[in-house]
Short mmCIF file of C-alpha atoms and ligand atoms in Angstrom, two decimals:
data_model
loop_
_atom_site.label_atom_id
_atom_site.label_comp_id
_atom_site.label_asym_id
_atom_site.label_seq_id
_atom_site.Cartn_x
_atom_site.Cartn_y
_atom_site.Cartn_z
CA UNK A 1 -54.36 -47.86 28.77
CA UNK A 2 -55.22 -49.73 25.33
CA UNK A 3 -54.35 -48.83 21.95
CA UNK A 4 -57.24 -48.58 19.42
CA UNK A 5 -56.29 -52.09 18.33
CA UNK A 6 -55.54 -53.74 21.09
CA UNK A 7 -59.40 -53.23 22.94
CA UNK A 8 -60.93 -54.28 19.44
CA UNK A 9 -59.21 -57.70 20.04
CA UNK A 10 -60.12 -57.36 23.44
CA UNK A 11 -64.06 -57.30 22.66
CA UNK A 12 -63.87 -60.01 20.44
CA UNK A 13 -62.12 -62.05 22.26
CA UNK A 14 -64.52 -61.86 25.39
CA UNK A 15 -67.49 -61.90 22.76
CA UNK A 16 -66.37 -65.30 21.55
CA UNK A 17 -65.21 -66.75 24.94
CA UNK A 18 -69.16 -65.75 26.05
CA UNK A 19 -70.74 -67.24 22.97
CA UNK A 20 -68.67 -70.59 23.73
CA UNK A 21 -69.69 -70.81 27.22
CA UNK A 22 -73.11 -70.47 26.29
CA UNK A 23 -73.10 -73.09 23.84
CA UNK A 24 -71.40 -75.19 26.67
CA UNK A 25 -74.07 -74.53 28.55
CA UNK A 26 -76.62 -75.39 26.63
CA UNK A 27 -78.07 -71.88 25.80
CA UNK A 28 -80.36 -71.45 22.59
CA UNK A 29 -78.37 -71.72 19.57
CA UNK A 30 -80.08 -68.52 18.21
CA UNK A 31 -80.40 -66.70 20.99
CA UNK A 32 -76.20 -67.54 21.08
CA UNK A 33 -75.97 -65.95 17.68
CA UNK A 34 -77.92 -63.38 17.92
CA UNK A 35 -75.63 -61.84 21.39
CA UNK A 36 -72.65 -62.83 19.67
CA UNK A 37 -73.88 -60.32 16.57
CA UNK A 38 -74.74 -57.80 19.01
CA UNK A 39 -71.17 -58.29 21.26
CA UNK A 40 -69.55 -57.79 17.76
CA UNK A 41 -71.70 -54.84 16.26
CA UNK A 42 -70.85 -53.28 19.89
CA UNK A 43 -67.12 -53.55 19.80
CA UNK A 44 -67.16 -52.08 16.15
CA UNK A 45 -69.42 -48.89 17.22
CA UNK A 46 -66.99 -48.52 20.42
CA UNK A 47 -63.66 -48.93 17.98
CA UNK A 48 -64.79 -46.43 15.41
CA UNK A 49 -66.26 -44.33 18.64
CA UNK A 50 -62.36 -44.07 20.23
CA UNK A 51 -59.98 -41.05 19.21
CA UNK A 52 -57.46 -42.04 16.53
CA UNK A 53 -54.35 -41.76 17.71
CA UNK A 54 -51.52 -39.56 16.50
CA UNK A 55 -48.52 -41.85 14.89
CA UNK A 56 -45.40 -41.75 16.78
CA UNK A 57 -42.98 -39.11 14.97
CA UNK A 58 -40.37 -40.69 12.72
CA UNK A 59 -36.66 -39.07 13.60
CA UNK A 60 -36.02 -38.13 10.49
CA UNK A 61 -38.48 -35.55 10.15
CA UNK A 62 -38.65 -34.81 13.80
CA UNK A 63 -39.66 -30.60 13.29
CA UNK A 64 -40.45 -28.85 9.90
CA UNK A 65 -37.02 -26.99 8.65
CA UNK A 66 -38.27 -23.79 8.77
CA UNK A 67 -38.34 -24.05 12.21
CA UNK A 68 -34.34 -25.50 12.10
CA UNK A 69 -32.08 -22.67 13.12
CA UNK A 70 -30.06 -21.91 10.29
CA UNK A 71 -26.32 -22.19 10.52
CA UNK A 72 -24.94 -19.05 9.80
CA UNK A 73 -20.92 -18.78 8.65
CA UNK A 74 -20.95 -15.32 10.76
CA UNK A 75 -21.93 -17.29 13.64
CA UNK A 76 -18.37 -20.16 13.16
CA UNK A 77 -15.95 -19.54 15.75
CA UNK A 78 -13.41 -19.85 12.95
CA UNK A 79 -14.71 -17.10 11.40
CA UNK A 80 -14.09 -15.23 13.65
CA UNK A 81 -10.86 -15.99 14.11
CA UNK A 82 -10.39 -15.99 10.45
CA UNK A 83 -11.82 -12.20 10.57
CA UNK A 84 -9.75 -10.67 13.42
CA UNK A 85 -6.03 -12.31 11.24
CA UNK A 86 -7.20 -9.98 8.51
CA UNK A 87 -5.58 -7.28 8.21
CA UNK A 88 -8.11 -5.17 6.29
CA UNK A 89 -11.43 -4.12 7.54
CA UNK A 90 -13.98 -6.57 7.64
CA UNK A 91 -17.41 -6.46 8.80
CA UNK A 92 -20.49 -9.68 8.63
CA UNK A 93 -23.94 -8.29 9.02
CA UNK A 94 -27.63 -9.08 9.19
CA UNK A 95 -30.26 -8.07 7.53
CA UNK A 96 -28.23 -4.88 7.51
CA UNK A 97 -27.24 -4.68 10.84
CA UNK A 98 -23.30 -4.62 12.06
CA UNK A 99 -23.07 -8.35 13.78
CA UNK A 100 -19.55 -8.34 14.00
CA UNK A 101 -16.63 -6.05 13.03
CA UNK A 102 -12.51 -7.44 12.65
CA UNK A 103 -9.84 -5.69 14.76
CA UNK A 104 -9.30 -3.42 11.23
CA UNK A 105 -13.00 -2.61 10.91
CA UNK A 106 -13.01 -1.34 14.82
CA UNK A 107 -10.03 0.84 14.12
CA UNK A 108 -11.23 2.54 10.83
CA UNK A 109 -14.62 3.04 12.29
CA UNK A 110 -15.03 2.59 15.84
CA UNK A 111 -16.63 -0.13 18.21
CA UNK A 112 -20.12 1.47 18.33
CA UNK A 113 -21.02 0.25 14.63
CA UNK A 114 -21.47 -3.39 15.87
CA UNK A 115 -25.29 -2.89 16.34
CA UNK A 116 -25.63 0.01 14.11
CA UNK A 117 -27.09 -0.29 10.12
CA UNK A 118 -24.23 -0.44 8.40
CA UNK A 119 -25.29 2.18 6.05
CA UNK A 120 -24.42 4.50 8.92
CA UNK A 121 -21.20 2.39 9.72
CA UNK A 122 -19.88 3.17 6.27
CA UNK A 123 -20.87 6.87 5.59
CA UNK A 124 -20.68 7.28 1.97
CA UNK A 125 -23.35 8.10 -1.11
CA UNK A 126 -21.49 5.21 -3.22
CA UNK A 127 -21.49 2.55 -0.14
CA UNK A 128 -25.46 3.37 0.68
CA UNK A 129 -26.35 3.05 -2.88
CA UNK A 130 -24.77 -0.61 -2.91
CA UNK A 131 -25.89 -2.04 0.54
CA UNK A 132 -29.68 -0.90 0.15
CA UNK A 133 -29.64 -3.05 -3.01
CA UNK A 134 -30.86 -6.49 -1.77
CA UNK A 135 -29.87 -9.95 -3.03
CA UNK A 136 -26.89 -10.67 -4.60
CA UNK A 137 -26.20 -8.96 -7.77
CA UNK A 138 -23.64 -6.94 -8.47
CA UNK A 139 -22.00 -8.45 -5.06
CA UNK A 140 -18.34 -8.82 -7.42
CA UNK A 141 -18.08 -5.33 -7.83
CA UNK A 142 -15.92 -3.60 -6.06
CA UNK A 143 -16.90 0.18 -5.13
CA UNK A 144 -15.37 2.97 -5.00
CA UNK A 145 -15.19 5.38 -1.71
CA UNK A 146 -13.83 8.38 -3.12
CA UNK A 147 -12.51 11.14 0.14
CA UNK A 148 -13.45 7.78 2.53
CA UNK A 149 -12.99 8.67 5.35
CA UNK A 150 -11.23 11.24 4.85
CA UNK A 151 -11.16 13.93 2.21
CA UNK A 152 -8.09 12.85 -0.19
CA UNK A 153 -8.33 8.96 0.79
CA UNK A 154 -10.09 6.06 -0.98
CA UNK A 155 -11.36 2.92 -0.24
CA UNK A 156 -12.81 0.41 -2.20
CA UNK A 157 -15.52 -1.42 -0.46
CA UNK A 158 -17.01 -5.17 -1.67
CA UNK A 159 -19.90 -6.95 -0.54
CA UNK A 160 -20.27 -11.36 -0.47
CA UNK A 161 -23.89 -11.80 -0.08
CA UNK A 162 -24.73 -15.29 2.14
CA UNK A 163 -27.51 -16.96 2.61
CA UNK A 164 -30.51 -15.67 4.33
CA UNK A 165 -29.71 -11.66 4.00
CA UNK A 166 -26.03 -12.26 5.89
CA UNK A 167 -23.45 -10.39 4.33
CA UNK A 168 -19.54 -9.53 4.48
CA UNK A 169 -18.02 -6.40 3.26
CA UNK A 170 -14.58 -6.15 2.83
CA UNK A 171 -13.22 -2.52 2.78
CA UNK A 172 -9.56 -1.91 1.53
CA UNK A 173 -7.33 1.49 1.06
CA UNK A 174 -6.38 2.30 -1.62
CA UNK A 175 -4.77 5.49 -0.78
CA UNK A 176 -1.28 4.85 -0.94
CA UNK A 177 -1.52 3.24 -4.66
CA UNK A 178 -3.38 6.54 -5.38
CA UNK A 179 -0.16 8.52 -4.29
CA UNK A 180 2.08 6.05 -5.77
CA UNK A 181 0.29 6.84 -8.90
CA UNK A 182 -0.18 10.12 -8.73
CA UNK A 183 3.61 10.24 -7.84
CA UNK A 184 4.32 8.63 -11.12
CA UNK A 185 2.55 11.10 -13.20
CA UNK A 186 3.95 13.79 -11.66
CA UNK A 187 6.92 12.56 -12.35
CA UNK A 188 6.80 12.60 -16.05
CA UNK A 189 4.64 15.61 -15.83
CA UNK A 190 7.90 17.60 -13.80
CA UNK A 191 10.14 15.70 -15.96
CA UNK A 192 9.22 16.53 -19.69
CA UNK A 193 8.90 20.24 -18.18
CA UNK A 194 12.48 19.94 -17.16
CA UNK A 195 13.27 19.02 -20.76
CA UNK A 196 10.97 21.43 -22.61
CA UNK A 197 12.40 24.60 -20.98
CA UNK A 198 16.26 24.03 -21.85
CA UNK A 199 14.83 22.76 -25.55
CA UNK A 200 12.63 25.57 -26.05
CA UNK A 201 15.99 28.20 -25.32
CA UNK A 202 17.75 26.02 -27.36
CA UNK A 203 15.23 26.31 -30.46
CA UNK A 204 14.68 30.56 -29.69
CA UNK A 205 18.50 31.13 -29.78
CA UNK A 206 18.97 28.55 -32.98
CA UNK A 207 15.81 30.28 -35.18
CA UNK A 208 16.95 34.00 -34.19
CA UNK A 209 20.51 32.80 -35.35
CA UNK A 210 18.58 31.91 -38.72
CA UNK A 211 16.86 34.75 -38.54
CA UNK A 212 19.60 36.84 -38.68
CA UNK A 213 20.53 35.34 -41.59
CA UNK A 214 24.51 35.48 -40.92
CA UNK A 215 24.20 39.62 -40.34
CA UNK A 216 24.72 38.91 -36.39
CA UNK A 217 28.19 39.96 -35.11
CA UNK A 218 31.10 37.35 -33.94
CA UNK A 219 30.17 38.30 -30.23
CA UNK A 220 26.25 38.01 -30.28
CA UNK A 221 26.92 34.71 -31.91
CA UNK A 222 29.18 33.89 -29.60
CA UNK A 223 27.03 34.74 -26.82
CA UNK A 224 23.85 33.01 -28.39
CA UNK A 225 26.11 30.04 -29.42
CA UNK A 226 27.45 29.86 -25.81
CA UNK A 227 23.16 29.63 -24.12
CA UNK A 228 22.54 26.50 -26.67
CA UNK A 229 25.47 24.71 -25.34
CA UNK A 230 24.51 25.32 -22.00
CA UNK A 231 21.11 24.38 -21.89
CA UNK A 232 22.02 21.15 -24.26
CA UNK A 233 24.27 20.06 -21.15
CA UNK A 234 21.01 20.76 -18.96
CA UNK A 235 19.48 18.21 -21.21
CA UNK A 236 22.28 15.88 -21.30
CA UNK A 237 22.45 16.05 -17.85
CA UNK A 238 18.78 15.62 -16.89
CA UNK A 239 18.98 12.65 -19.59
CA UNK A 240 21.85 11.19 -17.50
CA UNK A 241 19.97 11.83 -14.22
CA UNK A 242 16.67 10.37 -15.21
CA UNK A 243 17.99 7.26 -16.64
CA UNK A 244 20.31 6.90 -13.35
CA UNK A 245 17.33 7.42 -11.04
CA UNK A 246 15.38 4.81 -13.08
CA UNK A 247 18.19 2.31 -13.26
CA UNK A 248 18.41 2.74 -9.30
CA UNK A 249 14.89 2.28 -8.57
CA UNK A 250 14.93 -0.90 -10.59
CA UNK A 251 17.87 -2.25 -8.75
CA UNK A 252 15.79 -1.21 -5.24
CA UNK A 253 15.04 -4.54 -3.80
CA UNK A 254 18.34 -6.42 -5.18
CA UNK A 255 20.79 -6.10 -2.11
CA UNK A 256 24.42 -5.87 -3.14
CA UNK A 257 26.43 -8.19 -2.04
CA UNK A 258 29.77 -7.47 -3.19
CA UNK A 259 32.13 -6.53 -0.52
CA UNK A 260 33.91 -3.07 -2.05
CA UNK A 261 35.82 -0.63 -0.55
CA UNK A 262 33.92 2.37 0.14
CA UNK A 263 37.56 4.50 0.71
CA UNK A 264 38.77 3.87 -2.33
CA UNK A 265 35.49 4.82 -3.81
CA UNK A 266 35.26 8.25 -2.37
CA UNK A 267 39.04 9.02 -2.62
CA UNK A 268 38.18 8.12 -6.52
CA UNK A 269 35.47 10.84 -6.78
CA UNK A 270 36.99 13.46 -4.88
CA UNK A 271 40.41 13.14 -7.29
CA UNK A 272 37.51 13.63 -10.20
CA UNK A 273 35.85 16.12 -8.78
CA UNK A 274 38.78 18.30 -8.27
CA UNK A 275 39.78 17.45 -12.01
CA UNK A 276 36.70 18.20 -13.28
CA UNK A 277 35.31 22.27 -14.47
CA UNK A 278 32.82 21.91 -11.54
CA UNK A 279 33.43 25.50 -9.75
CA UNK A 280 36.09 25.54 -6.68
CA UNK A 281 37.79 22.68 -7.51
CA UNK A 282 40.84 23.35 -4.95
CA UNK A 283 38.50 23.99 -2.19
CA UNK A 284 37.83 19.96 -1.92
CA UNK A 285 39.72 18.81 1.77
CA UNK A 286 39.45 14.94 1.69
CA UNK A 287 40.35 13.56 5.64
CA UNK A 288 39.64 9.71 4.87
CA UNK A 289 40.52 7.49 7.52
CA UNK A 290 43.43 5.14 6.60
CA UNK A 291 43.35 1.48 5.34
CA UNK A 292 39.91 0.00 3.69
CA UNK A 293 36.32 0.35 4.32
CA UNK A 294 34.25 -2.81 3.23
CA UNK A 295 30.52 -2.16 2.24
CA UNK A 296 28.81 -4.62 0.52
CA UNK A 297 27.90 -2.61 -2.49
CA UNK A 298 27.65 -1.36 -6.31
CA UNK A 299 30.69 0.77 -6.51
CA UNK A 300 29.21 2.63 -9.66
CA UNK A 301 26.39 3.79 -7.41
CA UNK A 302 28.33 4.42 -4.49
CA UNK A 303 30.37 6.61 -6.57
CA UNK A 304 27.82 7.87 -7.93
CA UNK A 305 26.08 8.92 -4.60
CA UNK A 306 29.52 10.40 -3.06
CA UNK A 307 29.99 12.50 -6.49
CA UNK A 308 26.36 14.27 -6.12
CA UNK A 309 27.10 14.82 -2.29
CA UNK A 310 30.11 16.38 -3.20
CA UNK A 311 28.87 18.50 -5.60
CA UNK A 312 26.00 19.96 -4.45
CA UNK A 313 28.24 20.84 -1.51
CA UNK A 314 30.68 22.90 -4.16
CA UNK A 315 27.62 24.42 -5.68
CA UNK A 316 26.08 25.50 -2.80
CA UNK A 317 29.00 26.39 -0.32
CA UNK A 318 30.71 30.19 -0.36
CA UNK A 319 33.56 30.47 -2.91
CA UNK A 320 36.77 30.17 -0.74
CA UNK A 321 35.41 28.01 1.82
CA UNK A 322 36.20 24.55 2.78
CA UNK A 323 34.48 21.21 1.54
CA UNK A 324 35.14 18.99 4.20
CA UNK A 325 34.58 15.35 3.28
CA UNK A 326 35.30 12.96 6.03
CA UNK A 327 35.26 9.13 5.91
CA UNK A 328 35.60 6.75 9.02
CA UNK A 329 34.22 4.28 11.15
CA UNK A 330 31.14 5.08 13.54
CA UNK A 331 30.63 1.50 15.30
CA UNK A 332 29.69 -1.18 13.34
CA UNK A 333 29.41 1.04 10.44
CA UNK A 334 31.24 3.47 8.29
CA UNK A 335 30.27 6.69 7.86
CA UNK A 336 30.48 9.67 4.88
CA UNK A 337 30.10 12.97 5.59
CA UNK A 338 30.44 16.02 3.42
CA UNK A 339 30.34 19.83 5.44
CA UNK A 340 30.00 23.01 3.16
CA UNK A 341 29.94 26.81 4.76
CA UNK A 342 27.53 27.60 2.69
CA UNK A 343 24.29 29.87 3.28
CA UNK A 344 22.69 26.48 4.82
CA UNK A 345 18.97 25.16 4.42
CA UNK A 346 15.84 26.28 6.31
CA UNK A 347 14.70 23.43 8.51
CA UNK A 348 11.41 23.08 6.88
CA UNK A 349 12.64 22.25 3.31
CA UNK A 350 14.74 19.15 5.11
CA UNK A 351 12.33 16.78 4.70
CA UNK A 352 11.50 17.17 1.15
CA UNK A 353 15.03 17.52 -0.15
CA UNK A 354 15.11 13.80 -1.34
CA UNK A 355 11.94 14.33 -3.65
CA UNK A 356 12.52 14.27 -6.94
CA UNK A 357 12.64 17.74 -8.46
CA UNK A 358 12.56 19.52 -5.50
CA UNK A 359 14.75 22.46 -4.94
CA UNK A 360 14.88 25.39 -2.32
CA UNK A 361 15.75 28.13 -4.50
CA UNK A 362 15.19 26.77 -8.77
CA UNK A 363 16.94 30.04 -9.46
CA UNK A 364 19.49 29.23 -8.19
CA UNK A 365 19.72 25.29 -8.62
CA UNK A 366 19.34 25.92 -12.54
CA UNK A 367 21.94 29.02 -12.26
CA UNK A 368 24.28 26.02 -10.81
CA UNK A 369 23.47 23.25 -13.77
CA UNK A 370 21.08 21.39 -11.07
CA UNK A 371 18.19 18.87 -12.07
CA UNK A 372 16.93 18.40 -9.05
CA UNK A 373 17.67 14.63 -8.68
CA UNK A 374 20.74 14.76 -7.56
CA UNK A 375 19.47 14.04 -3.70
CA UNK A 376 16.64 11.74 -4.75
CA UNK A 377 19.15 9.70 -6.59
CA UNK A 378 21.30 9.75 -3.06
CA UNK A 379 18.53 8.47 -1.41
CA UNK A 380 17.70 5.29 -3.46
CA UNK A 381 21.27 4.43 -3.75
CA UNK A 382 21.68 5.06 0.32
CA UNK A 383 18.42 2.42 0.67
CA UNK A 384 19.68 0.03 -1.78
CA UNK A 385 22.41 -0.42 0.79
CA UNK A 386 20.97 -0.15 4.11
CA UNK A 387 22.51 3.10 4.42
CA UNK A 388 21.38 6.30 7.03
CA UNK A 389 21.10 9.37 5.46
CA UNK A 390 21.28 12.63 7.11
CA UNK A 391 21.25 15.75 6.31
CA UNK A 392 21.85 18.83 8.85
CA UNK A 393 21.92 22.11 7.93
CA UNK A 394 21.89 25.92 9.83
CA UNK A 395 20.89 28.85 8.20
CA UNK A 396 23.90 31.35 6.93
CA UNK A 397 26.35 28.42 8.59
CA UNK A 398 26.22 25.57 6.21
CA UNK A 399 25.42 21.94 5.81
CA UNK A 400 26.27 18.68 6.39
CA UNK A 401 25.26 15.43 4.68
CA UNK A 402 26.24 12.25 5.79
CA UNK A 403 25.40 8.93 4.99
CA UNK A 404 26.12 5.76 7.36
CA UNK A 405 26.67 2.33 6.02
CA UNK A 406 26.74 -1.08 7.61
CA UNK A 407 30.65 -2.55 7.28
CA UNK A 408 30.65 -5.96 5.43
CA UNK A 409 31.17 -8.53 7.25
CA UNK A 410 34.52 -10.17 7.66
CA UNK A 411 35.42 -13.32 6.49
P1 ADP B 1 19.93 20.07 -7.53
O1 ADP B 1 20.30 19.43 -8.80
O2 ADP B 1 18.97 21.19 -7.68
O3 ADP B 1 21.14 20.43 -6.73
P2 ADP B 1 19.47 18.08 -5.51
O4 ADP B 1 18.46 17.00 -5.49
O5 ADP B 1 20.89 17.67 -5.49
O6 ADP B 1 19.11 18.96 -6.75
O7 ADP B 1 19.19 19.01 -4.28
C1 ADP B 1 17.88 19.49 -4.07
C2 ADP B 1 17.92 20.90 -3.49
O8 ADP B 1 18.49 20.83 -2.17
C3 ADP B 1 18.84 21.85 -4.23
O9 ADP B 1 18.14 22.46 -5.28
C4 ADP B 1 19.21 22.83 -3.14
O10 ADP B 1 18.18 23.78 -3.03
C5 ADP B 1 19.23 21.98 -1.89
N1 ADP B 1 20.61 21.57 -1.49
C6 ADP B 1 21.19 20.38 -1.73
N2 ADP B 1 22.42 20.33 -1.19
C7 ADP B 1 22.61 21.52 -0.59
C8 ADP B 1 23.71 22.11 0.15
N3 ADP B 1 24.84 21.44 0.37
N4 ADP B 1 23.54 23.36 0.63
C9 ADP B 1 22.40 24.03 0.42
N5 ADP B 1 21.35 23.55 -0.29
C10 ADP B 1 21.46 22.32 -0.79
#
């Protein structure tokens, strides 16, 4: 009912008020003392005799911290918002454990890993190695997942360490930089084959020549003179190709915007074409629709794309059969197409036709001054300017390539 304090006063208080009264009264002076002494002593003995009572806590230190649940970034609502707006595969656990996985993380891996450890979320030697390391270190690097998940694909795979054993890992694919790499190697890989083939004729034919020592007759050196010119056109012309299928590629993401006239462009090539030494010349039939065809474009490339349509289609048709290049509008857009009767392509080379280097039959491609560009070249150009390409072919019938463009807009 009392504090400690408060019922020391208390005793004193009605110690003194006794003592006075007694002294009113008359009482013995010493026995007055004396009791007083005594009330005194008592109310010390009881004082010291009552529990000490715990001090009221102070609000600033109202529980120890350990005891303070710890804010965790995993647990923010905005992180988890933040998570599922990636668009890579993210995943926050604890103490190993999957607490949470982004929309990415749930695709690449599945739903069950929330729960699981994630060294069984992310199955790979590499990723183990790094997430059984505790702490922080090394948390910068980023790993590689080499055939993750799939044999052939990588991933890279980083881990943030938090606070208090939380952690995010961030996985990201790297497989299409891979091919894009690969893609360029290969490239100069098929390309300085191209070149050492026709070079190494070149340098046979010119040391036998030496060889011979000017004892070979007018016809062999004729006919040895006659294989060095031809394979130093292959080179010239692989030169030209390679340096028009990089010049392309660099102008990939610059749209044209040059209104030309697409009719006049292809009526241009075909008059070249049937000028020119390529093989059946006369068998060129041009039905181009009247009046002009706006495309916004680069009329050097455009050219350029109708003159290696054209020609393959010579190359590759039967002698003495009709190249049919037609030009005219389909809707809002214009269309090229060039038809050979030639012996046609088998439908599962059709999608790889626009790779660079690739050719159905490189007997017969080389036999016919090909690089094997020619369509890769068509392709870049036909992208550069929003174009459609198709190509349709039937076995022992023939082919047709066509390529649709968007009309330019009129003023
Ligand atoms: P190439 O220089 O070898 O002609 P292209 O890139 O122009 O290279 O064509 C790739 C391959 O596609 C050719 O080697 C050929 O096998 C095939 N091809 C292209 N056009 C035709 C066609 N009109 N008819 C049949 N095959 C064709």
């Amino acid at each position: 009912m009392f504090d400690r304090l408060s019922s020391l006063v208390i005793a004193l208080t009605l110690v003194a008020v006794a003592a006075i009264f007694a002294a009113l009264a008359g009482g013995n002076p010493l026995v007055i003392a004396i009791l007083t002494l005594a009330g005194v002593a008592a109310a010390a003995v009881v004082h010291a005799a009552l529990p000490s009572e715990l001090p009221e806590p102070r609000a600033d230190t109202a529980a120890p911290a350990a005891e303070t649940p710890r804010p965790s970034l995993l647990r923010h609502p905005d992180f988890f918002r933040w998570a599922d707006q990636e668009k890579e595969p993210l995943i926050g656990t604890a103490d190993n454990i999957v607490t949470i996985a982004n929309d990415a993380a749930v695709r690449l891996l599945g739903r069950h890993i929330v729960g699981a450890d994630i060294r069984t979320a992310v199955r790979h030697p590499a990723a183990t190695e790094a997430l059984s390391q505790t702490g922080g270190e090394g948390a910068a690097d980023l790993i590689s997942l080499v055939d993750f998940p799939r044999p052939g694909q990588r991933w890279t795979m980083r881990i943030a360490a938090l606070s208090g054993g939380d952690r995010i890992i961030f996985l990201s694919d790297r497989s299409a930089l891979d091919a894009a790499d690969r893609m360029r190697s290969d490239f100069v890989a098929n390309a300085s084959h191209e070149l050492r083939t026709p070079l190494a004729a070149i340098l046979g034919y010119v040391e036998t020549l030496q060889d011979m020592n000017g004892d070979a007759d007018q016809e062999t050196r004729h006919r040895f003179l006659s294989i060095i010119e031809r394979e130093a056109r292959r080179m010239q012309q692989l030169v030209i190709d390679l340096l028009s299928i990089s010049r392309v590629e660099a102008d990939r993401f610059r749209r044209p915007t040059t209104p030309v006239d697409l009719a006049a462009i292809v009526r241009t090539t075909v008059t070249q074409l049937r000028d020119s030494e390529e093989a059946r010349p006369h068998d060129v039939v041009a039905r181009i629709d009247d009046g002009p065809q706006h495309v916004l474009g680069d009329a050097a490339q455009l050219g350029q794309l109708a003159h290696n349509i054209i020609s393959n289609a010579m190359k590759y048709g039967r002698p003495g059969t009709p190249v049919t290049v037609k030009l005219g509008r389909d809707g809002a857009r214009v269309r090229l197409a060039v038809r050979d009767e030639g012996d046609g392509i088998a439908p599962e080379h059709l999608p790889r036709l626009t790779e660079r280097f690739y050719r159905v039959d490189e007997a017969r491609s080389r036999s016919v001054g090909g690089t094997g560009l020619g369509l890769a070249i068509v392709k870049h150009i036909s992208e550069r300017h929003q174009g459609q390409l198709d190509i349709a072919s039937e076995l022992g019938k023939g082919t047709t390539v066509s390529v649709a463009f968007p009309l330019a807009p009129e003023d």
